[in-house]
Short mmCIF file of N, CA and C in Angstrom, two decimals:
data_model
loop_
_atom_site.label_atom_id
_atom_site.label_comp_id
_atom_site.label_asym_id
_atom_site.label_seq_id
_atom_site.Cartn_x
_atom_site.Cartn_y
_atom_site.Cartn_z
N MET A 1 85.11 8.04 139.41
CA MET A 1 84.67 8.02 138.03
C MET A 1 83.50 8.98 137.82
N LYS A 2 82.56 8.97 138.80
CA LYS A 2 81.38 9.83 138.68
C LYS A 2 81.79 11.31 138.68
N LYS A 3 82.76 11.68 139.54
CA LYS A 3 83.23 13.07 139.59
C LYS A 3 83.87 13.47 138.26
N ARG A 4 84.62 12.55 137.68
CA ARG A 4 85.26 12.84 136.40
C ARG A 4 84.20 13.11 135.33
N MET A 5 83.14 12.35 135.32
CA MET A 5 82.05 12.53 134.36
C MET A 5 81.36 13.88 134.58
N GLN A 6 81.14 14.24 135.87
CA GLN A 6 80.51 15.52 136.18
C GLN A 6 81.41 16.67 135.74
N GLY A 7 82.72 16.51 135.93
CA GLY A 7 83.66 17.54 135.52
C GLY A 7 83.65 17.75 134.02
N ARG A 8 83.57 16.67 133.27
CA ARG A 8 83.52 16.78 131.80
C ARG A 8 82.21 17.41 131.35
N ALA A 9 81.12 17.06 131.99
CA ALA A 9 79.82 17.66 131.64
C ALA A 9 79.84 19.15 131.93
N GLY A 10 80.47 19.55 133.03
CA GLY A 10 80.60 20.97 133.36
C GLY A 10 81.42 21.71 132.33
N MET A 11 82.49 21.08 131.87
CA MET A 11 83.32 21.71 130.84
C MET A 11 82.55 21.85 129.54
N LYS A 12 81.76 20.86 129.21
CA LYS A 12 80.95 20.93 127.98
C LYS A 12 79.99 22.12 128.06
N ARG A 13 79.37 22.33 129.22
CA ARG A 13 78.46 23.46 129.38
C ARG A 13 79.19 24.78 129.22
N VAL A 14 80.36 24.88 129.80
CA VAL A 14 81.15 26.11 129.68
C VAL A 14 81.51 26.34 128.21
N GLU A 15 81.93 25.30 127.53
CA GLU A 15 82.27 25.43 126.11
C GLU A 15 81.06 25.86 125.28
N LEU A 16 79.89 25.31 125.59
CA LEU A 16 78.68 25.68 124.86
C LEU A 16 78.29 27.14 125.12
N VAL A 17 78.44 27.58 126.35
CA VAL A 17 78.12 28.98 126.68
C VAL A 17 79.08 29.91 125.95
N LEU A 18 80.36 29.59 125.95
CA LEU A 18 81.34 30.42 125.24
C LEU A 18 81.05 30.45 123.75
N LEU A 19 80.71 29.31 123.18
CA LEU A 19 80.38 29.24 121.77
C LEU A 19 79.15 30.10 121.46
N ALA A 20 78.16 30.05 122.33
CA ALA A 20 76.95 30.86 122.13
C ALA A 20 77.28 32.35 122.13
N PHE A 21 78.15 32.78 123.03
CA PHE A 21 78.54 34.20 123.06
C PHE A 21 79.29 34.59 121.80
N LEU A 22 80.17 33.72 121.34
CA LEU A 22 80.91 34.02 120.12
C LEU A 22 79.98 34.12 118.91
N LEU A 23 79.06 33.19 118.80
CA LEU A 23 78.14 33.21 117.67
C LEU A 23 77.18 34.39 117.74
N ALA A 24 76.81 34.79 118.93
CA ALA A 24 75.90 35.93 119.08
C ALA A 24 76.56 37.21 118.55
N GLY A 25 77.87 37.29 118.65
CA GLY A 25 78.57 38.47 118.18
C GLY A 25 78.79 38.50 116.68
N CYS A 26 78.67 37.37 116.02
CA CYS A 26 78.88 37.32 114.57
C CYS A 26 77.78 38.08 113.85
N GLY A 27 78.19 38.94 112.95
CA GLY A 27 77.22 39.69 112.17
C GLY A 27 76.70 40.93 112.86
N ALA A 28 77.00 41.09 114.13
CA ALA A 28 76.54 42.29 114.83
C ALA A 28 77.40 43.47 114.43
N GLU A 29 76.79 44.64 114.39
CA GLU A 29 77.56 45.84 114.06
C GLU A 29 78.51 46.15 115.20
N THR A 30 79.68 46.60 114.86
CA THR A 30 80.63 47.04 115.87
C THR A 30 80.26 48.45 116.30
N LYS A 31 80.87 48.89 117.38
CA LYS A 31 80.62 50.24 117.88
C LYS A 31 80.95 51.28 116.81
N THR A 32 82.05 51.09 116.10
CA THR A 32 82.44 52.08 115.10
C THR A 32 81.53 52.05 113.90
N GLU A 33 81.04 50.86 113.52
CA GLU A 33 80.10 50.80 112.38
C GLU A 33 78.80 51.51 112.72
N THR A 34 78.32 51.32 113.94
CA THR A 34 77.09 51.98 114.37
C THR A 34 77.29 53.49 114.42
N ALA A 35 78.40 53.93 114.99
CA ALA A 35 78.65 55.35 115.13
C ALA A 35 78.87 56.01 113.78
N ARG A 36 79.46 55.28 112.84
CA ARG A 36 79.73 55.85 111.52
C ARG A 36 78.45 56.35 110.88
N VAL A 37 77.38 55.64 111.07
CA VAL A 37 76.10 56.02 110.50
C VAL A 37 75.66 57.38 111.03
N ASN A 38 76.05 57.70 112.24
CA ASN A 38 75.63 58.94 112.88
C ASN A 38 76.55 60.12 112.63
N LEU A 39 77.69 59.92 111.99
CA LEU A 39 78.58 61.03 111.71
C LEU A 39 78.04 61.85 110.54
N PRO A 40 78.11 63.17 110.64
CA PRO A 40 77.71 63.98 109.48
C PRO A 40 78.70 63.81 108.34
N ASP A 41 78.20 63.91 107.12
CA ASP A 41 79.04 63.82 105.93
C ASP A 41 79.97 62.61 106.03
N GLN A 42 79.38 61.46 106.29
CA GLN A 42 80.13 60.26 106.66
C GLN A 42 81.10 59.72 105.61
N ASP A 43 80.92 60.10 104.37
CA ASP A 43 81.84 59.62 103.33
C ASP A 43 83.00 60.58 103.08
N SER A 44 83.04 61.68 103.82
CA SER A 44 84.12 62.66 103.62
C SER A 44 85.43 62.14 104.18
N ALA A 45 86.51 62.76 103.75
CA ALA A 45 87.84 62.38 104.24
C ALA A 45 87.94 62.60 105.75
N GLY A 46 87.34 63.68 106.24
CA GLY A 46 87.38 63.96 107.67
C GLY A 46 86.68 62.90 108.50
N ALA A 47 85.50 62.48 108.05
CA ALA A 47 84.77 61.44 108.77
C ALA A 47 85.54 60.13 108.75
N GLN A 48 86.17 59.83 107.63
CA GLN A 48 86.98 58.61 107.52
C GLN A 48 88.15 58.64 108.51
N LEU A 49 88.76 59.82 108.66
CA LEU A 49 89.86 59.95 109.62
C LEU A 49 89.37 59.79 111.05
N VAL A 50 88.21 60.36 111.34
CA VAL A 50 87.63 60.18 112.68
C VAL A 50 87.48 58.68 112.96
N MET A 51 86.91 57.97 111.99
CA MET A 51 86.68 56.53 112.17
C MET A 51 87.99 55.75 112.31
N ALA A 52 88.97 56.12 111.53
CA ALA A 52 90.23 55.36 111.53
C ALA A 52 91.13 55.69 112.72
N ASP A 53 91.23 56.98 113.05
CA ASP A 53 92.22 57.40 114.04
C ASP A 53 91.67 57.56 115.45
N CYS A 54 90.50 58.14 115.57
CA CYS A 54 89.96 58.41 116.90
C CYS A 54 89.53 57.14 117.62
N THR A 55 89.10 56.16 116.86
CA THR A 55 88.58 54.94 117.49
C THR A 55 89.67 53.99 117.96
N GLU A 56 90.92 54.32 117.74
CA GLU A 56 91.99 53.48 118.27
C GLU A 56 92.05 53.56 119.80
N CYS A 57 91.60 54.68 120.34
CA CYS A 57 91.67 54.87 121.79
C CYS A 57 90.30 54.93 122.47
N HIS A 58 89.28 55.36 121.77
CA HIS A 58 87.96 55.54 122.38
C HIS A 58 86.89 55.48 121.31
N GLY A 59 85.65 55.63 121.74
CA GLY A 59 84.53 55.64 120.79
C GLY A 59 84.60 56.84 119.88
N VAL A 60 83.76 56.83 118.89
CA VAL A 60 83.74 57.89 117.89
C VAL A 60 83.26 59.20 118.52
N PRO A 61 84.07 60.24 118.44
CA PRO A 61 83.61 61.53 118.97
C PRO A 61 82.65 62.19 117.99
N GLN A 62 81.59 62.71 118.48
CA GLN A 62 80.66 63.45 117.63
C GLN A 62 81.18 64.87 117.47
N PRO A 63 81.22 65.39 116.27
CA PRO A 63 81.70 66.75 116.06
C PRO A 63 80.94 67.78 116.88
N SER A 64 79.69 67.49 117.19
CA SER A 64 78.87 68.42 117.97
C SER A 64 79.21 68.40 119.46
N ALA A 65 80.18 67.61 119.85
CA ALA A 65 80.57 67.52 121.26
C ALA A 65 81.29 68.78 121.74
N HIS A 66 81.86 69.54 120.81
CA HIS A 66 82.61 70.76 121.17
C HIS A 66 82.28 71.87 120.19
N PRO A 67 82.41 73.12 120.64
CA PRO A 67 82.32 74.23 119.69
C PRO A 67 83.54 74.21 118.77
N ALA A 68 83.41 74.83 117.62
CA ALA A 68 84.48 74.82 116.62
C ALA A 68 85.81 75.30 117.19
N GLY A 69 85.77 76.32 118.02
CA GLY A 69 87.01 76.88 118.58
C GLY A 69 87.77 75.96 119.50
N GLU A 70 87.15 74.91 119.98
CA GLU A 70 87.82 73.98 120.90
C GLU A 70 88.48 72.80 120.19
N TRP A 71 88.03 72.49 118.97
CA TRP A 71 88.47 71.24 118.35
C TRP A 71 89.97 71.17 118.11
N ALA A 72 90.62 72.24 117.72
CA ALA A 72 92.07 72.18 117.46
C ALA A 72 92.82 71.76 118.72
N GLY A 73 92.44 72.34 119.86
CA GLY A 73 93.07 71.98 121.13
C GLY A 73 92.78 70.54 121.54
N VAL A 74 91.55 70.10 121.32
CA VAL A 74 91.18 68.73 121.65
C VAL A 74 92.00 67.75 120.81
N VAL A 75 92.09 68.01 119.51
CA VAL A 75 92.85 67.11 118.63
C VAL A 75 94.32 67.09 119.03
N ARG A 76 94.88 68.23 119.34
CA ARG A 76 96.30 68.26 119.74
C ARG A 76 96.52 67.52 121.06
N ARG A 77 95.56 67.63 121.98
CA ARG A 77 95.66 66.90 123.24
C ARG A 77 95.59 65.39 122.96
N MET A 78 94.72 65.00 122.04
CA MET A 78 94.61 63.58 121.68
C MET A 78 95.87 63.10 120.95
N GLN A 79 96.50 63.97 120.19
CA GLN A 79 97.77 63.61 119.54
C GLN A 79 98.81 63.24 120.60
N ASN A 80 98.88 64.03 121.65
CA ASN A 80 99.82 63.73 122.75
C ASN A 80 99.46 62.39 123.39
N TRP A 81 98.18 62.17 123.59
CA TRP A 81 97.72 60.92 124.20
C TRP A 81 98.08 59.72 123.31
N ARG A 82 97.87 59.86 122.00
CA ARG A 82 98.21 58.79 121.06
C ARG A 82 99.69 58.44 121.15
N THR A 83 100.52 59.46 121.22
CA THR A 83 101.96 59.24 121.31
C THR A 83 102.31 58.53 122.61
N THR A 84 101.71 58.98 123.71
CA THR A 84 101.95 58.35 125.01
C THR A 84 101.55 56.88 125.00
N LYS A 85 100.46 56.56 124.32
CA LYS A 85 99.96 55.18 124.29
C LYS A 85 100.63 54.32 123.20
N GLY A 86 101.54 54.91 122.44
CA GLY A 86 102.29 54.14 121.46
C GLY A 86 101.65 54.04 120.08
N PHE A 87 100.57 54.79 119.82
CA PHE A 87 99.95 54.76 118.50
C PHE A 87 100.67 55.66 117.51
N GLY A 88 101.38 56.63 118.01
CA GLY A 88 102.02 57.62 117.14
C GLY A 88 101.00 58.66 116.72
N PRO A 89 101.46 59.85 116.41
CA PRO A 89 100.52 60.91 116.05
C PRO A 89 99.93 60.72 114.66
N VAL A 90 98.78 61.31 114.46
CA VAL A 90 98.17 61.37 113.14
C VAL A 90 99.05 62.31 112.31
N PRO A 91 99.38 61.98 111.06
CA PRO A 91 100.21 62.88 110.24
C PRO A 91 99.60 64.28 110.15
N GLU A 92 100.46 65.30 110.04
CA GLU A 92 100.02 66.69 110.04
C GLU A 92 98.95 66.99 109.00
N LYS A 93 99.12 66.47 107.78
CA LYS A 93 98.12 66.76 106.74
C LYS A 93 96.77 66.15 107.10
N ASP A 94 96.78 64.97 107.71
CA ASP A 94 95.53 64.35 108.16
C ASP A 94 94.96 65.08 109.37
N GLU A 95 95.83 65.56 110.23
CA GLU A 95 95.37 66.33 111.40
C GLU A 95 94.61 67.57 110.94
N ALA A 96 95.11 68.25 109.92
CA ALA A 96 94.46 69.46 109.41
C ALA A 96 93.07 69.12 108.84
N VAL A 97 92.96 68.02 108.11
CA VAL A 97 91.67 67.59 107.54
C VAL A 97 90.71 67.22 108.67
N LEU A 98 91.22 66.53 109.67
CA LEU A 98 90.43 66.11 110.82
C LEU A 98 89.87 67.32 111.57
N ILE A 99 90.73 68.29 111.85
CA ILE A 99 90.30 69.49 112.57
C ILE A 99 89.27 70.26 111.75
N GLN A 100 89.52 70.40 110.47
CA GLN A 100 88.57 71.12 109.61
C GLN A 100 87.20 70.44 109.62
N TYR A 101 87.18 69.13 109.50
CA TYR A 101 85.93 68.38 109.52
C TYR A 101 85.19 68.60 110.85
N LEU A 102 85.91 68.44 111.95
CA LEU A 102 85.29 68.59 113.27
C LEU A 102 84.76 70.01 113.46
N GLN A 103 85.50 71.01 113.01
CA GLN A 103 85.06 72.39 113.14
C GLN A 103 83.84 72.68 112.28
N GLU A 104 83.81 72.14 111.06
CA GLU A 104 82.67 72.37 110.17
C GLU A 104 81.37 71.80 110.73
N HIS A 105 81.48 70.74 111.50
CA HIS A 105 80.30 70.06 112.02
C HIS A 105 80.17 70.23 113.54
N ALA A 106 80.83 71.22 114.08
CA ALA A 106 80.87 71.44 115.53
C ALA A 106 79.54 71.95 116.08
N LYS A 107 79.48 71.92 117.40
CA LYS A 107 78.31 72.45 118.11
C LYS A 107 78.19 73.94 117.81
N GLN A 108 76.98 74.38 117.56
CA GLN A 108 76.75 75.80 117.24
C GLN A 108 76.66 76.65 118.49
#
């Protein structure tokens, strides 16, 4: 009987710890919300596409991560990766907006 009581008390502690972790996460900014603040021209269509499409596989890429001349190749490589992972490619018209945005804000 004593072991059963100790087992239940242990489960209660585990449940309380899990509940504390869940509650700690409530209201906290997500990685994409935090990164969105740091994107240039964050309300533009290009920034919105970065937030919507790029974050399905990884964190938000900063446009300054590559020179303008590299972004088209990077986006096309990511298109292949998206297809491989089952997300499907970003539509061509959105891809063009995405590349233009990344190039406009690229590393100098």
